[in-house]
Protein backbone atom coordinates (compact mmCIF):
# COMPACT_ATOMS: atom_id res chain seq x y z
CA UNK A 1 0.00 0.00 0.00
CA UNK A 2 1.41 3.34 -0.97
CA UNK A 3 2.22 5.81 1.79
CA UNK A 4 1.80 8.70 -0.59
CA UNK A 5 -1.04 10.99 0.29
CA UNK A 6 -3.46 12.10 -2.33
CA UNK A 7 -3.64 15.86 -2.60
CA UNK A 8 -7.03 17.23 -3.49
CA UNK A 9 -7.03 20.47 -5.43
CA UNK A 10 -10.17 22.56 -5.21
CA UNK A 11 -10.70 24.56 -8.35
CA UNK A 12 -12.72 27.75 -8.43
CA UNK A 13 -16.24 27.22 -9.70
CA UNK A 14 -16.79 29.24 -12.84
CA UNK A 15 -19.65 31.72 -12.72
CA UNK A 16 -21.21 33.88 -15.40
CA UNK A 17 -19.34 37.14 -16.13
CA UNK A 18 -21.91 39.44 -14.52
CA UNK A 19 -22.55 37.19 -11.52
CA UNK A 20 -20.85 39.42 -8.92
CA UNK A 21 -22.51 42.65 -10.06
CA UNK A 22 -25.93 41.06 -10.36
CA UNK A 23 -25.72 39.32 -6.99
CA UNK A 24 -24.41 42.41 -5.21
CA UNK A 25 -27.29 44.45 -6.63
CA UNK A 26 -29.69 42.02 -4.97
CA UNK A 27 -27.88 42.32 -1.63
CA UNK A 28 -27.56 46.10 -1.91
CA UNK A 29 -31.28 46.38 -2.64
CA UNK A 30 -31.97 44.34 0.49
CA UNK A 31 -29.75 46.60 2.60
CA UNK A 32 -31.48 49.68 1.21
CA UNK A 33 -34.89 48.21 2.00
CA UNK A 34 -33.80 47.44 5.56
CA UNK A 35 -32.64 51.01 6.14
CA UNK A 36 -35.86 52.33 4.59
CA UNK A 37 -38.02 50.08 6.81
CA UNK A 38 -39.40 48.25 3.78
CA UNK A 39 -37.96 44.84 4.63
CA UNK A 40 -41.15 42.94 5.47
CA UNK A 41 -41.35 41.47 1.98
CA UNK A 42 -37.66 40.55 1.86
CA UNK A 43 -36.51 36.96 2.05
CA UNK A 44 -33.67 37.06 4.58
CA UNK A 45 -32.84 33.47 3.69
CA UNK A 46 -32.36 34.35 0.01
CA UNK A 47 -30.25 37.38 0.91
CA UNK A 48 -28.12 35.28 3.26
CA UNK A 49 -27.62 32.69 0.52
CA UNK A 50 -26.64 35.36 -1.99
CA UNK A 51 -24.14 36.89 0.44
CA UNK A 52 -22.79 33.43 1.28
CA UNK A 53 -22.23 32.62 -2.39
CA UNK A 54 -20.46 35.94 -2.96
CA UNK A 55 -17.83 34.93 -0.42
CA UNK A 56 -17.76 31.35 -1.70
CA UNK A 57 -16.97 32.62 -5.19
CA UNK A 58 -14.28 34.92 -3.80
CA UNK A 59 -16.14 38.19 -4.14
CA UNK A 60 -15.86 38.93 -0.43
CA UNK A 61 -13.86 42.11 -0.95
CA UNK A 62 -16.43 43.50 -3.37
CA UNK A 63 -19.21 42.73 -0.91
CA UNK A 64 -17.33 44.17 2.08
CA UNK A 65 -16.45 47.40 0.28
CA UNK A 66 -19.97 47.66 -1.11
CA UNK A 67 -21.37 47.40 2.40
CA UNK A 68 -19.24 50.32 3.60
CA UNK A 69 -20.28 52.49 0.64
CA UNK A 70 -23.98 51.66 1.03
CA UNK A 71 -24.06 52.24 4.80
CA UNK A 72 -22.14 55.50 4.39
CA UNK A 73 -24.69 56.75 1.87
CA UNK A 74 -27.54 56.12 4.31
CA UNK A 75 -25.61 57.73 7.16
CA UNK A 76 -25.22 60.91 5.14
CA UNK A 77 -29.00 61.08 4.81
CA UNK A 78 -29.38 60.46 8.55
CA UNK A 79 -26.85 63.18 9.31
CA UNK A 80 -28.85 65.74 7.34
CA UNK A 81 -32.04 64.68 9.11
CA UNK A 82 -30.47 64.91 12.56
CA UNK A 83 -28.83 68.28 11.86
CA UNK A 84 -32.12 69.78 10.69
CA UNK A 85 -34.31 68.13 13.33
CA UNK A 86 -37.26 70.14 14.58
CA UNK A 87 -38.11 69.76 18.24
CA UNK A 88 -35.89 67.76 20.58
CA UNK A 89 -32.45 67.14 19.12
CA UNK A 90 -31.73 64.34 21.60
CA UNK A 91 -34.99 62.59 20.71
CA UNK A 92 -34.14 62.65 17.02
CA UNK A 93 -30.57 61.49 17.62
CA UNK A 94 -31.76 58.64 19.82
CA UNK A 95 -34.42 57.59 17.30
CA UNK A 96 -31.93 57.52 14.46
CA UNK A 97 -29.39 55.61 16.60
CA UNK A 98 -32.00 53.01 17.55
CA UNK A 99 -33.10 52.61 13.92
CA UNK A 100 -29.49 52.34 12.79
CA UNK A 101 -28.46 49.68 15.30
CA UNK A 102 -31.56 47.60 14.54
CA UNK A 103 -30.89 47.87 10.80
CA UNK A 104 -27.23 46.96 11.21
CA UNK A 105 -28.17 43.87 13.23
CA UNK A 106 -30.36 42.64 10.35
CA UNK A 107 -27.57 43.37 7.89
CA UNK A 108 -25.09 41.47 10.06
CA UNK A 109 -27.43 38.49 10.01
CA UNK A 110 -27.47 38.55 6.21
CA UNK A 111 -23.67 38.90 6.01
CA UNK A 112 -22.93 36.47 8.82
CA UNK A 113 -20.83 34.14 6.67
CA UNK A 114 -18.69 37.00 5.41
CA UNK A 115 -18.22 38.20 8.99
CA UNK A 116 -17.12 34.75 10.14
CA UNK A 117 -15.07 33.71 7.14
CA UNK A 118 -13.82 36.53 4.92
CA UNK A 119 -13.34 39.14 7.64
CA UNK A 120 -10.92 37.24 9.94
CA UNK A 121 -9.09 35.58 7.04
CA UNK A 122 -8.36 38.92 5.40
CA UNK A 123 -7.82 40.81 8.67
CA UNK A 124 -10.79 43.12 8.11
CA UNK A 125 -12.77 44.99 10.75
CA UNK A 126 -15.87 43.01 11.91
CA UNK A 127 -19.20 44.32 10.65
CA UNK A 128 -20.44 45.40 14.08
CA UNK A 129 -17.33 47.51 14.61
CA UNK A 130 -17.57 48.88 11.07
CA UNK A 131 -21.10 50.04 11.84
CA UNK A 132 -20.03 51.77 15.04
CA UNK A 133 -17.04 53.41 13.36
CA UNK A 134 -19.13 54.73 10.47
CA UNK A 135 -21.76 56.17 12.83
CA UNK A 136 -19.04 57.83 14.87
CA UNK A 137 -17.26 59.29 11.83
CA UNK A 138 -20.31 60.52 9.93
CA UNK A 139 -22.74 61.41 12.73
CA UNK A 140 -20.97 62.11 16.02
CA UNK A 141 -17.95 63.73 14.37
CA UNK A 142 -20.18 66.15 12.49
CA UNK A 143 -19.22 69.55 13.92
CA UNK A 144 -22.83 70.70 13.95
CA UNK A 145 -24.08 67.54 15.65
CA UNK A 146 -21.32 67.66 18.27
CA UNK A 147 -22.24 71.21 19.21
CA UNK A 148 -25.97 70.42 19.32
CA UNK A 149 -25.28 67.29 21.34
CA UNK A 150 -23.22 68.92 24.07
CA UNK A 151 -25.50 71.96 24.24
CA UNK A 152 -28.53 69.69 24.58
CA UNK A 153 -26.95 67.60 27.35
CA UNK A 154 -25.98 70.72 29.27
CA UNK A 155 -29.45 72.17 28.80
CA UNK A 156 -31.09 69.04 30.21
CA UNK A 157 -28.78 69.06 33.23
CA UNK A 158 -29.51 72.75 33.81
CA UNK A 159 -33.26 72.13 33.58
CA UNK A 160 -33.05 69.37 36.16
CA UNK A 161 -31.02 71.57 38.50
CA UNK A 162 -33.77 74.16 38.22
CA UNK A 163 -36.29 71.59 39.42
CA UNK A 164 -37.78 70.53 36.09
CA UNK A 165 -38.52 66.89 35.29
CA UNK A 166 -36.39 65.59 32.41
CA UNK A 167 -36.33 62.33 30.46
CA UNK A 168 -33.74 60.26 32.32
CA UNK A 169 -34.21 57.33 29.95
CA UNK A 170 -33.31 59.50 26.98
CA UNK A 171 -30.24 60.86 28.74
CA UNK A 172 -29.17 57.34 29.64
CA UNK A 173 -29.54 56.13 26.05
CA UNK A 174 -27.49 58.98 24.62
CA UNK A 175 -24.72 58.59 27.20
CA UNK A 176 -24.62 54.81 26.62
CA UNK A 177 -24.33 55.44 22.88
CA UNK A 178 -21.35 57.75 23.37
CA UNK A 179 -19.76 55.25 25.73
CA UNK A 180 -20.23 52.38 23.29
CA UNK A 181 -18.65 54.46 20.54
CA UNK A 182 -15.71 55.28 22.79
CA UNK A 183 -16.15 59.03 22.25
CA UNK A 184 -17.88 60.13 25.44
CA UNK A 185 -14.94 62.00 26.92
CA UNK A 186 -13.77 63.24 23.51
CA UNK A 187 -17.12 64.83 22.64
CA UNK A 188 -17.60 66.58 25.95
CA UNK A 189 -14.02 67.76 26.35
CA UNK A 190 -14.18 69.28 22.87
CA UNK A 191 -15.81 72.37 24.37
CA UNK A 192 -14.62 71.94 27.95
CA UNK A 193 -17.97 70.59 29.13
CA UNK A 194 -16.72 67.19 30.28
CA UNK A 195 -16.39 67.84 34.01
CA UNK A 196 -19.86 69.36 34.32
CA UNK A 197 -21.62 66.54 32.48
CA UNK A 198 -19.76 63.53 33.84
CA UNK A 199 -20.75 64.40 37.40
CA UNK A 200 -24.36 63.90 36.36
CA UNK A 201 -23.94 61.07 33.84
CA UNK A 202 -23.35 58.28 36.35
CA UNK A 203 -26.73 59.10 37.87
CA UNK A 204 -28.49 58.64 34.52
CA UNK A 205 -26.67 55.39 33.76
CA UNK A 206 -27.69 53.99 37.14
CA UNK A 207 -31.39 54.74 36.67
PDB file of C-alpha atoms in Angstrom:
ATOM      1  CA  UNK A   1       0.000   0.000   0.000  1.00  0.00           C
ATOM      2  CA  UNK A   2       1.409   3.336  -0.969  1.00  0.00           C
ATOM      3  CA  UNK A   3       2.217   5.814   1.787  1.00  0.00           C
ATOM      4  CA  UNK A   4       1.802   8.700  -0.592  1.00  0.00           C
ATOM      5  CA  UNK A   5      -1.040  10.991   0.289  1.00  0.00           C
ATOM      6  CA  UNK A   6      -3.460  12.096  -2.331  1.00  0.00           C
ATOM      7  CA  UNK A   7      -3.638  15.858  -2.604  1.00  0.00           C
ATOM      8  CA  UNK A   8      -7.029  17.233  -3.490  1.00  0.00           C
ATOM      9  CA  UNK A   9      -7.034  20.471  -5.432  1.00  0.00           C
ATOM     10  CA  UNK A  10     -10.167  22.560  -5.213  1.00  0.00           C
ATOM     11  CA  UNK A  11     -10.705  24.565  -8.347  1.00  0.00           C
ATOM     12  CA  UNK A  12     -12.716  27.752  -8.425  1.00  0.00           C
ATOM     13  CA  UNK A  13     -16.241  27.220  -9.704  1.00  0.00           C
ATOM     14  CA  UNK A  14     -16.787  29.243 -12.835  1.00  0.00           C
ATOM     15  CA  UNK A  15     -19.649  31.723 -12.721  1.00  0.00           C
ATOM     16  CA  UNK A  16     -21.211  33.878 -15.396  1.00  0.00           C
ATOM     17  CA  UNK A  17     -19.341  37.135 -16.131  1.00  0.00           C
ATOM     18  CA  UNK A  18     -21.909  39.443 -14.521  1.00  0.00           C
ATOM     19  CA  UNK A  19     -22.547  37.191 -11.520  1.00  0.00           C
ATOM     20  CA  UNK A  20     -20.850  39.416  -8.921  1.00  0.00           C
ATOM     21  CA  UNK A  21     -22.508  42.649 -10.057  1.00  0.00           C
ATOM     22  CA  UNK A  22     -25.928  41.055 -10.364  1.00  0.00           C
ATOM     23  CA  UNK A  23     -25.720  39.325  -6.986  1.00  0.00           C
ATOM     24  CA  UNK A  24     -24.409  42.410  -5.209  1.00  0.00           C
ATOM     25  CA  UNK A  25     -27.289  44.454  -6.634  1.00  0.00           C
ATOM     26  CA  UNK A  26     -29.686  42.016  -4.968  1.00  0.00           C
ATOM     27  CA  UNK A  27     -27.881  42.321  -1.629  1.00  0.00           C
ATOM     28  CA  UNK A  28     -27.562  46.104  -1.910  1.00  0.00           C
ATOM     29  CA  UNK A  29     -31.281  46.375  -2.639  1.00  0.00           C
ATOM     30  CA  UNK A  30     -31.971  44.338   0.488  1.00  0.00           C
ATOM     31  CA  UNK A  31     -29.752  46.598   2.598  1.00  0.00           C
ATOM     32  CA  UNK A  32     -31.483  49.683   1.214  1.00  0.00           C
ATOM     33  CA  UNK A  33     -34.888  48.213   1.999  1.00  0.00           C
ATOM     34  CA  UNK A  34     -33.803  47.440   5.556  1.00  0.00           C
ATOM     35  CA  UNK A  35     -32.640  51.010   6.139  1.00  0.00           C
ATOM     36  CA  UNK A  36     -35.862  52.329   4.593  1.00  0.00           C
ATOM     37  CA  UNK A  37     -38.021  50.082   6.810  1.00  0.00           C
ATOM     38  CA  UNK A  38     -39.398  48.250   3.777  1.00  0.00           C
ATOM     39  CA  UNK A  39     -37.957  44.840   4.631  1.00  0.00           C
ATOM     40  CA  UNK A  40     -41.146  42.942   5.466  1.00  0.00           C
ATOM     41  CA  UNK A  41     -41.353  41.465   1.985  1.00  0.00           C
ATOM     42  CA  UNK A  42     -37.664  40.554   1.861  1.00  0.00           C
ATOM     43  CA  UNK A  43     -36.514  36.956   2.054  1.00  0.00           C
ATOM     44  CA  UNK A  44     -33.674  37.057   4.579  1.00  0.00           C
ATOM     45  CA  UNK A  45     -32.841  33.468   3.686  1.00  0.00           C
ATOM     46  CA  UNK A  46     -32.356  34.347   0.013  1.00  0.00           C
ATOM     47  CA  UNK A  47     -30.251  37.379   0.909  1.00  0.00           C
ATOM     48  CA  UNK A  48     -28.115  35.284   3.255  1.00  0.00           C
ATOM     49  CA  UNK A  49     -27.624  32.687   0.521  1.00  0.00           C
ATOM     50  CA  UNK A  50     -26.644  35.358  -1.992  1.00  0.00           C
ATOM     51  CA  UNK A  51     -24.141  36.889   0.439  1.00  0.00           C
ATOM     52  CA  UNK A  52     -22.794  33.428   1.284  1.00  0.00           C
ATOM     53  CA  UNK A  53     -22.235  32.624  -2.388  1.00  0.00           C
ATOM     54  CA  UNK A  54     -20.463  35.941  -2.964  1.00  0.00           C
ATOM     55  CA  UNK A  55     -17.829  34.928  -0.419  1.00  0.00           C
ATOM     56  CA  UNK A  56     -17.762  31.354  -1.695  1.00  0.00           C
ATOM     57  CA  UNK A  57     -16.971  32.615  -5.194  1.00  0.00           C
ATOM     58  CA  UNK A  58     -14.282  34.924  -3.804  1.00  0.00           C
ATOM     59  CA  UNK A  59     -16.136  38.190  -4.138  1.00  0.00           C
ATOM     60  CA  UNK A  60     -15.859  38.928  -0.433  1.00  0.00           C
ATOM     61  CA  UNK A  61     -13.855  42.114  -0.954  1.00  0.00           C
ATOM     62  CA  UNK A  62     -16.428  43.499  -3.368  1.00  0.00           C
ATOM     63  CA  UNK A  63     -19.214  42.730  -0.911  1.00  0.00           C
ATOM     64  CA  UNK A  64     -17.327  44.170   2.075  1.00  0.00           C
ATOM     65  CA  UNK A  65     -16.454  47.403   0.280  1.00  0.00           C
ATOM     66  CA  UNK A  66     -19.971  47.659  -1.113  1.00  0.00           C
ATOM     67  CA  UNK A  67     -21.368  47.404   2.399  1.00  0.00           C
ATOM     68  CA  UNK A  68     -19.239  50.322   3.599  1.00  0.00           C
ATOM     69  CA  UNK A  69     -20.276  52.487   0.635  1.00  0.00           C
ATOM     70  CA  UNK A  70     -23.977  51.665   1.034  1.00  0.00           C
ATOM     71  CA  UNK A  71     -24.061  52.243   4.797  1.00  0.00           C
ATOM     72  CA  UNK A  72     -22.138  55.502   4.393  1.00  0.00           C
ATOM     73  CA  UNK A  73     -24.691  56.753   1.875  1.00  0.00           C
ATOM     74  CA  UNK A  74     -27.539  56.123   4.311  1.00  0.00           C
ATOM     75  CA  UNK A  75     -25.613  57.733   7.164  1.00  0.00           C
ATOM     76  CA  UNK A  76     -25.215  60.909   5.142  1.00  0.00           C
ATOM     77  CA  UNK A  77     -28.996  61.083   4.813  1.00  0.00           C
ATOM     78  CA  UNK A  78     -29.378  60.459   8.551  1.00  0.00           C
ATOM     79  CA  UNK A  79     -26.845  63.183   9.315  1.00  0.00           C
ATOM     80  CA  UNK A  80     -28.853  65.736   7.338  1.00  0.00           C
ATOM     81  CA  UNK A  81     -32.042  64.678   9.108  1.00  0.00           C
ATOM     82  CA  UNK A  82     -30.468  64.913  12.564  1.00  0.00           C
ATOM     83  CA  UNK A  83     -28.831  68.279  11.861  1.00  0.00           C
ATOM     84  CA  UNK A  84     -32.119  69.777  10.692  1.00  0.00           C
ATOM     85  CA  UNK A  85     -34.311  68.126  13.333  1.00  0.00           C
ATOM     86  CA  UNK A  86     -37.259  70.141  14.581  1.00  0.00           C
ATOM     87  CA  UNK A  87     -38.112  69.764  18.243  1.00  0.00           C
ATOM     88  CA  UNK A  88     -35.893  67.763  20.580  1.00  0.00           C
ATOM     89  CA  UNK A  89     -32.450  67.135  19.121  1.00  0.00           C
ATOM     90  CA  UNK A  90     -31.732  64.343  21.603  1.00  0.00           C
ATOM     91  CA  UNK A  91     -34.990  62.592  20.713  1.00  0.00           C
ATOM     92  CA  UNK A  92     -34.137  62.654  17.017  1.00  0.00           C
ATOM     93  CA  UNK A  93     -30.570  61.490  17.616  1.00  0.00           C
ATOM     94  CA  UNK A  94     -31.757  58.642  19.824  1.00  0.00           C
ATOM     95  CA  UNK A  95     -34.423  57.586  17.297  1.00  0.00           C
ATOM     96  CA  UNK A  96     -31.926  57.515  14.463  1.00  0.00           C
ATOM     97  CA  UNK A  97     -29.390  55.608  16.599  1.00  0.00           C
ATOM     98  CA  UNK A  98     -31.998  53.006  17.547  1.00  0.00           C
ATOM     99  CA  UNK A  99     -33.097  52.611  13.922  1.00  0.00           C
ATOM    100  CA  UNK A 100     -29.495  52.343  12.794  1.00  0.00           C
ATOM    101  CA  UNK A 101     -28.463  49.682  15.299  1.00  0.00           C
ATOM    102  CA  UNK A 102     -31.555  47.604  14.537  1.00  0.00           C
ATOM    103  CA  UNK A 103     -30.891  47.866  10.799  1.00  0.00           C
ATOM    104  CA  UNK A 104     -27.230  46.957  11.208  1.00  0.00           C
ATOM    105  CA  UNK A 105     -28.172  43.875  13.229  1.00  0.00           C
ATOM    106  CA  UNK A 106     -30.363  42.643  10.354  1.00  0.00           C
ATOM    107  CA  UNK A 107     -27.568  43.369   7.891  1.00  0.00           C
ATOM    108  CA  UNK A 108     -25.086  41.469  10.060  1.00  0.00           C
ATOM    109  CA  UNK A 109     -27.434  38.489  10.011  1.00  0.00           C
ATOM    110  CA  UNK A 110     -27.466  38.549   6.207  1.00  0.00           C
ATOM    111  CA  UNK A 111     -23.672  38.899   6.005  1.00  0.00           C
ATOM    112  CA  UNK A 112     -22.931  36.465   8.824  1.00  0.00           C
ATOM    113  CA  UNK A 113     -20.834  34.141   6.673  1.00  0.00           C
ATOM    114  CA  UNK A 114     -18.688  37.001   5.410  1.00  0.00           C
ATOM    115  CA  UNK A 115     -18.219  38.199   8.991  1.00  0.00           C
ATOM    116  CA  UNK A 116     -17.118  34.751  10.139  1.00  0.00           C
ATOM    117  CA  UNK A 117     -15.070  33.707   7.135  1.00  0.00           C
ATOM    118  CA  UNK A 118     -13.821  36.525   4.919  1.00  0.00           C
ATOM    119  CA  UNK A 119     -13.336  39.144   7.644  1.00  0.00           C
ATOM    120  CA  UNK A 120     -10.922  37.244   9.939  1.00  0.00           C
ATOM    121  CA  UNK A 121      -9.094  35.581   7.043  1.00  0.00           C
ATOM    122  CA  UNK A 122      -8.361  38.925   5.403  1.00  0.00           C
ATOM    123  CA  UNK A 123      -7.820  40.814   8.672  1.00  0.00           C
ATOM    124  CA  UNK A 124     -10.787  43.122   8.108  1.00  0.00           C
ATOM    125  CA  UNK A 125     -12.774  44.990  10.753  1.00  0.00           C
ATOM    126  CA  UNK A 126     -15.869  43.015  11.906  1.00  0.00           C
ATOM    127  CA  UNK A 127     -19.201  44.322  10.651  1.00  0.00           C
ATOM    128  CA  UNK A 128     -20.443  45.401  14.080  1.00  0.00           C
ATOM    129  CA  UNK A 129     -17.331  47.506  14.610  1.00  0.00           C
ATOM    130  CA  UNK A 130     -17.574  48.881  11.071  1.00  0.00           C
ATOM    131  CA  UNK A 131     -21.105  50.038  11.841  1.00  0.00           C
ATOM    132  CA  UNK A 132     -20.028  51.775  15.037  1.00  0.00           C
ATOM    133  CA  UNK A 133     -17.043  53.411  13.358  1.00  0.00           C
ATOM    134  CA  UNK A 134     -19.130  54.732  10.473  1.00  0.00           C
ATOM    135  CA  UNK A 135     -21.764  56.170  12.831  1.00  0.00           C
ATOM    136  CA  UNK A 136     -19.037  57.828  14.870  1.00  0.00           C
ATOM    137  CA  UNK A 137     -17.263  59.287  11.831  1.00  0.00           C
ATOM    138  CA  UNK A 138     -20.315  60.520   9.928  1.00  0.00           C
ATOM    139  CA  UNK A 139     -22.735  61.414  12.730  1.00  0.00           C
ATOM    140  CA  UNK A 140     -20.967  62.107  16.018  1.00  0.00           C
ATOM    141  CA  UNK A 141     -17.948  63.731  14.369  1.00  0.00           C
ATOM    142  CA  UNK A 142     -20.177  66.153  12.486  1.00  0.00           C
ATOM    143  CA  UNK A 143     -19.219  69.547  13.922  1.00  0.00           C
ATOM    144  CA  UNK A 144     -22.835  70.700  13.949  1.00  0.00           C
ATOM    145  CA  UNK A 145     -24.080  67.541  15.654  1.00  0.00           C
ATOM    146  CA  UNK A 146     -21.320  67.660  18.274  1.00  0.00           C
ATOM    147  CA  UNK A 147     -22.244  71.209  19.209  1.00  0.00           C
ATOM    148  CA  UNK A 148     -25.972  70.421  19.325  1.00  0.00           C
ATOM    149  CA  UNK A 149     -25.280  67.286  21.339  1.00  0.00           C
ATOM    150  CA  UNK A 150     -23.219  68.915  24.067  1.00  0.00           C
ATOM    151  CA  UNK A 151     -25.498  71.963  24.244  1.00  0.00           C
ATOM    152  CA  UNK A 152     -28.533  69.686  24.582  1.00  0.00           C
ATOM    153  CA  UNK A 153     -26.950  67.604  27.346  1.00  0.00           C
ATOM    154  CA  UNK A 154     -25.978  70.722  29.274  1.00  0.00           C
ATOM    155  CA  UNK A 155     -29.451  72.173  28.802  1.00  0.00           C
ATOM    156  CA  UNK A 156     -31.086  69.036  30.211  1.00  0.00           C
ATOM    157  CA  UNK A 157     -28.784  69.059  33.232  1.00  0.00           C
ATOM    158  CA  UNK A 158     -29.514  72.747  33.812  1.00  0.00           C
ATOM    159  CA  UNK A 159     -33.262  72.134  33.580  1.00  0.00           C
ATOM    160  CA  UNK A 160     -33.048  69.374  36.161  1.00  0.00           C
ATOM    161  CA  UNK A 161     -31.021  71.571  38.504  1.00  0.00           C
ATOM    162  CA  UNK A 162     -33.772  74.161  38.216  1.00  0.00           C
ATOM    163  CA  UNK A 163     -36.289  71.589  39.420  1.00  0.00           C
ATOM    164  CA  UNK A 164     -37.779  70.528  36.093  1.00  0.00           C
ATOM    165  CA  UNK A 165     -38.517  66.892  35.285  1.00  0.00           C
ATOM    166  CA  UNK A 166     -36.391  65.592  32.412  1.00  0.00           C
ATOM    167  CA  UNK A 167     -36.326  62.331  30.457  1.00  0.00           C
ATOM    168  CA  UNK A 168     -33.740  60.262  32.323  1.00  0.00           C
ATOM    169  CA  UNK A 169     -34.205  57.329  29.952  1.00  0.00           C
ATOM    170  CA  UNK A 170     -33.313  59.497  26.982  1.00  0.00           C
ATOM    171  CA  UNK A 171     -30.235  60.862  28.740  1.00  0.00           C
ATOM    172  CA  UNK A 172     -29.171  57.337  29.641  1.00  0.00           C
ATOM    173  CA  UNK A 173     -29.543  56.127  26.045  1.00  0.00           C
ATOM    174  CA  UNK A 174     -27.487  58.983  24.624  1.00  0.00           C
ATOM    175  CA  UNK A 175     -24.721  58.587  27.196  1.00  0.00           C
ATOM    176  CA  UNK A 176     -24.623  54.813  26.620  1.00  0.00           C
ATOM    177  CA  UNK A 177     -24.333  55.440  22.883  1.00  0.00           C
ATOM    178  CA  UNK A 178     -21.350  57.752  23.368  1.00  0.00           C
ATOM    179  CA  UNK A 179     -19.757  55.251  25.733  1.00  0.00           C
ATOM    180  CA  UNK A 180     -20.232  52.375  23.287  1.00  0.00           C
ATOM    181  CA  UNK A 181     -18.654  54.461  20.538  1.00  0.00           C
ATOM    182  CA  UNK A 182     -15.709  55.284  22.786  1.00  0.00           C
ATOM    183  CA  UNK A 183     -16.155  59.027  22.245  1.00  0.00           C
ATOM    184  CA  UNK A 184     -17.883  60.132  25.441  1.00  0.00           C
ATOM    185  CA  UNK A 185     -14.943  62.000  26.919  1.00  0.00           C
ATOM    186  CA  UNK A 186     -13.770  63.235  23.511  1.00  0.00           C
ATOM    187  CA  UNK A 187     -17.117  64.830  22.643  1.00  0.00           C
ATOM    188  CA  UNK A 188     -17.602  66.577  25.948  1.00  0.00           C
ATOM    189  CA  UNK A 189     -14.024  67.755  26.346  1.00  0.00           C
ATOM    190  CA  UNK A 190     -14.177  69.279  22.865  1.00  0.00           C
ATOM    191  CA  UNK A 191     -15.808  72.374  24.366  1.00  0.00           C
ATOM    192  CA  UNK A 192     -14.624  71.936  27.953  1.00  0.00           C
ATOM    193  CA  UNK A 193     -17.966  70.590  29.130  1.00  0.00           C
ATOM    194  CA  UNK A 194     -16.720  67.192  30.284  1.00  0.00           C
ATOM    195  CA  UNK A 195     -16.393  67.840  34.011  1.00  0.00           C
ATOM    196  CA  UNK A 196     -19.864  69.359  34.322  1.00  0.00           C
ATOM    197  CA  UNK A 197     -21.620  66.541  32.478  1.00  0.00           C
ATOM    198  CA  UNK A 198     -19.755  63.530  33.838  1.00  0.00           C
ATOM    199  CA  UNK A 199     -20.749  64.399  37.402  1.00  0.00           C
ATOM    200  CA  UNK A 200     -24.360  63.903  36.359  1.00  0.00           C
ATOM    201  CA  UNK A 201     -23.940  61.070  33.844  1.00  0.00           C
ATOM    202  CA  UNK A 202     -23.354  58.283  36.355  1.00  0.00           C
ATOM    203  CA  UNK A 203     -26.726  59.098  37.874  1.00  0.00           C
ATOM    204  CA  UNK A 204     -28.490  58.638  34.520  1.00  0.00           C
ATOM    205  CA  UNK A 205     -26.672  55.389  33.763  1.00  0.00           C
ATOM    206  CA  UNK A 206     -27.688  53.992  37.143  1.00  0.00           C
ATOM    207  CA  UNK A 207     -31.390  54.736  36.673  1.00  0.00           C
TER     208      UNK A 207
END
